[in-house]
PDB file of C-alpha atoms in Angstrom:
ATOM      1  CA  MET A   1     -80.055-146.138 115.935  1.00 71.00           C
ATOM      2  CA  ASP A   2     -82.877-146.415 113.754  1.00 82.00           C
ATOM      3  CA  ILE A   3     -85.475-143.633 113.297  1.00 82.00           C
ATOM      4  CA  ASN A   4     -89.165-144.117 112.646  1.00 83.00           C
ATOM      5  CA  LEU A   5     -90.884-142.275 110.629  1.00 77.00           C
ATOM      6  CA  GLU A   6     -94.414-142.159 112.331  1.00 78.00           C
ATOM      7  CA  ASP A   7     -92.596-140.534 115.692  1.00 81.00           C
ATOM      8  CA  VAL A   8     -91.550-137.599 113.528  1.00 83.00           C
ATOM      9  CA  PHE A   9     -94.158-137.166 111.069  1.00 85.00           C
ATOM     10  CA  GLU A  10     -97.600-137.653 110.907  1.00 85.00           C
ATOM     11  CA  ILE A  11     -98.330-139.886 107.674  1.00 85.00           C
ATOM     12  CA  VAL A  12    -101.595-139.422 106.288  1.00 90.00           C
ATOM     13  CA  GLU A  13    -103.749-140.317 103.113  1.00 95.00           C
ATOM     14  CA  GLU A  14    -105.202-138.009 100.983  1.00 96.00           C
ATOM     15  CA  PRO A  15    -107.372-136.765  99.465  1.00 97.00           C
ATOM     16  CA  GLU A  16    -108.829-138.921 102.397  1.00 97.00           C
ATOM     17  CA  HIS A  17    -107.483-136.537 105.343  1.00 97.00           C
ATOM     18  CA  SER A  18    -107.977-133.246 103.691  1.00 97.00           C
ATOM     19  CA  LYS A  19    -111.793-133.796 102.400  1.00 97.00           C
ATOM     20  CA  ASN A  20    -112.079-135.415 106.448  1.00 96.00           C
ATOM     21  CA  PHE A  21    -110.884-131.917 107.506  1.00 96.00           C
ATOM     22  CA  LEU A  22    -112.953-130.085 105.368  1.00 97.00           C
ATOM     23  CA  LEU A  23    -115.949-132.074 106.494  1.00 95.00           C
ATOM     24  CA  ASN A  24    -115.461-131.330 109.801  1.00 95.00           C
ATOM     25  CA  PHE A  25    -114.462-128.052 108.958  1.00 93.00           C
ATOM     26  CA  GLN A  26    -118.156-127.486 106.657  1.00 93.00           C
ATOM     27  CA  GLU A  27    -120.007-129.434 109.541  1.00 91.00           C
ATOM     28  CA  LYS A  28    -118.994-126.871 112.271  1.00 91.00           C
ATOM     29  CA  TYR A  29    -118.603-123.468 110.852  1.00 89.00           C
ATOM     30  CA  ASN A  30    -122.100-124.524 108.693  1.00 89.00           C
ATOM     31  CA  ILE A  31    -120.023-122.622 105.602  1.00 88.00           C
ATOM     32  CA  ASP A  32    -119.125-124.519 102.106  1.00 92.00           C
ATOM     33  CA  SER A  33    -115.494-125.121 102.122  1.00 92.00           C
ATOM     34  CA  GLU A  34    -115.684-124.981  97.645  1.00 93.00           C
ATOM     35  CA  ASP A  35    -117.726-122.102  98.047  1.00 90.00           C
ATOM     36  CA  LEU A  36    -115.023-120.357 100.144  1.00 90.00           C
ATOM     37  CA  TYR A  37    -112.021-121.355  98.364  1.00 93.00           C
ATOM     38  CA  LEU A  38    -113.272-120.202  95.108  1.00 91.00           C
ATOM     39  CA  PHE A  39    -114.601-116.845  96.923  1.00 88.00           C
ATOM     40  CA  TYR A  40    -111.446-116.072  98.067  1.00 89.00           C
ATOM     41  CA  GLN A  41    -110.035-116.987  94.948  1.00 91.00           C
ATOM     42  CA  GLN A  42    -112.565-114.802  93.013  1.00 90.00           C
ATOM     43  CA  ASP A  43    -113.104-111.946  95.197  1.00 80.00           C
ATOM     44  CA  GLY A  44    -110.062-111.706  97.237  1.00 81.00           C
ATOM     45  CA  ILE A  45    -112.718-112.617 100.675  1.00 81.00           C
ATOM     46  CA  ASN A  46    -110.746-112.661 103.718  1.00 74.00           C
ATOM     47  CA  TYR A  47    -111.302-114.591 107.302  1.00 79.00           C
ATOM     48  CA  GLU A  48    -112.225-111.160 108.700  1.00 83.00           C
ATOM     49  CA  GLU A  49    -115.350-111.234 107.117  1.00 79.00           C
ATOM     50  CA  LEU A  50    -116.434-114.934 108.544  1.00 85.00           C
ATOM     51  CA  PRO A  51    -116.837-115.911 111.688  1.00 87.00           C
ATOM     52  CA  ILE A  52    -113.639-118.239 111.396  1.00 88.00           C
ATOM     53  CA  THR A  53    -110.148-117.522 112.507  1.00 89.00           C
ATOM     54  CA  GLU A  54    -107.296-116.844 110.886  1.00 90.00           C
ATOM     55  CA  GLU A  55    -105.403-119.967 111.619  1.00 93.00           C
ATOM     56  CA  ASN A  56    -108.608-122.023 110.200  1.00 91.00           C
ATOM     57  CA  PHE A  57    -109.179-119.556 107.317  1.00 91.00           C
ATOM     58  CA  LYS A  58    -105.379-120.644 106.155  1.00 92.00           C
ATOM     59  CA  SER A  59    -105.826-123.910 106.981  1.00 95.00           C
ATOM     60  CA  LEU A  60    -109.227-124.325 105.044  1.00 95.00           C
ATOM     61  CA  LEU A  61    -107.786-122.981 101.894  1.00 95.00           C
ATOM     62  CA  HIS A  62    -104.591-125.321 102.323  1.00 96.00           C
ATOM     63  CA  HIS A  63    -106.660-128.174 102.588  1.00 97.00           C
ATOM     64  CA  PHE A  64    -108.717-128.060 100.119  1.00 97.00           C
ATOM     65  CA  ILE A  65    -105.537-127.079  97.656  1.00 97.00           C
ATOM     66  CA  ILE A  66    -104.474-130.557  99.233  1.00 97.00           C
ATOM     67  CA  PHE A  67    -107.787-132.130  98.280  1.00 97.00           C
ATOM     68  CA  LYS A  68    -107.913-131.270  94.477  1.00 97.00           C
ATOM     69  CA  GLU A  69    -104.544-131.985  93.865  1.00 97.00           C
ATOM     70  CA  ASN A  70    -104.556-135.455  95.392  1.00 97.00           C
ATOM     71  CA  GLY A  71    -107.737-136.123  92.714  1.00 97.00           C
ATOM     72  CA  GLY A  72    -110.106-135.657  95.935  1.00 96.00           C
ATOM     73  CA  ASP A  73    -114.302-134.285  93.965  1.00 95.00           C
ATOM     74  CA  PRO A  74    -115.947-131.113  95.181  1.00 94.00           C
ATOM     75  CA  TRP A  75    -118.999-132.819  95.031  1.00 92.00           C
ATOM     76  CA  GLU A  76    -118.202-135.703  97.809  1.00 93.00           C
ATOM     77  CA  LEU A  77    -118.017-132.658 100.009  1.00 93.00           C
ATOM     78  CA  LYS A  78    -121.663-131.818  99.374  1.00 88.00           C
ATOM     79  CA  GLU A  79    -123.182-135.311  99.569  1.00 79.00           C
ATOM     80  CA  SER A  80    -121.492-136.540 102.310  1.00 70.00           C
ATOM     81  CA  ASP A  81    -124.612-137.243 105.014  1.00 63.00           C
ATOM     82  CA  ASN A  82    -123.243-134.962 107.555  1.00 58.00           C
ATOM     83  CA  TRP A  83    -123.976-132.483 104.551  1.00 55.00           C
ATOM     84  CA  LYS A  84    -127.198-133.733 102.919  1.00 59.00           C
ATOM     85  CA  GLU A  85    -128.178-132.929 106.448  1.00 63.00           C
ATOM     86  CA  ASN A  86    -128.040-129.096 106.245  1.00 59.00           C
ATOM     87  CA  ILE A  87    -131.210-127.133 106.058  1.00 56.00           C
ATOM     88  CA  ALA A  88    -128.496-124.080 104.065  1.00 55.00           C
ATOM     89  CA  TYR A  89    -127.363-125.959 100.961  1.00 51.00           C
ATOM     90  CA  GLN A  90    -128.956-127.936  98.088  1.00 48.00           C
ATOM     91  CA  ASN A  91    -126.525-130.877  97.384  1.00 44.00           C
ATOM     92  CA  LYS A  92    -128.279-131.956  94.040  1.00 44.00           C
ATOM     93  CA  GLU A  93    -125.985-130.122  91.493  1.00 47.00           C
ATOM     94  CA  GLU A  94    -129.305-128.828  89.307  1.00 47.00           C
ATOM     95  CA  ASN A  95    -130.348-126.887  92.525  1.00 47.00           C
ATOM     96  CA  TYR A  96    -126.838-125.474  93.074  1.00 46.00           C
ATOM     97  CA  SER A  97    -125.424-122.270  92.535  1.00 47.00           C
ATOM     98  CA  SER A  98    -122.068-120.552  93.426  1.00 47.00           C
ATOM     99  CA  CYS A  99    -124.217-118.079  95.321  1.00 47.00           C
ATOM    100  CA  SER A 100    -125.540-120.527  97.579  1.00 48.00           C
ATOM    101  CA  PHE A 101    -122.700-119.949 100.074  1.00 48.00           C
ATOM    102  CA  LEU A 102    -123.668-115.840 100.469  1.00 48.00           C
ATOM    103  CA  PHE A 103    -127.108-116.498 100.550  1.00 42.00           C
ATOM    104  CA  SER A 104    -126.214-119.033 103.364  1.00 47.00           C
ATOM    105  CA  TYR A 105    -123.829-116.592 105.037  1.00 47.00           C
ATOM    106  CA  VAL A 106    -126.059-113.966 105.104  1.00 43.00           C
ATOM    107  CA  ILE A 107    -129.134-115.891 106.567  1.00 41.00           C
ATOM    108  CA  LEU A 108    -126.528-116.691 109.406  1.00 42.00           C
TER     109      LEU A 108
END
């Protein structure tokens, strides 16, 4: 009996798979995934403080870790075409501040 791994497992290529997940998440929820991850690590932010489900919150954290561990650059998430059009964020490094997540979240 021949077993095809693609029939049993979803085979993905990283960091592109996680990058696409994170970009879709950012567009859907209007939340910067790197900021969310950093605030989670530093301040213990949890999903109850956000307009997302616990499952989506855990999935975001998982995908961000996988993205970084596989050589993903968080600036790619800020420089995507979809994210560049997001008025709540300045995507240029010199204009970027770690507080932008908090300000945009409070405004939303």
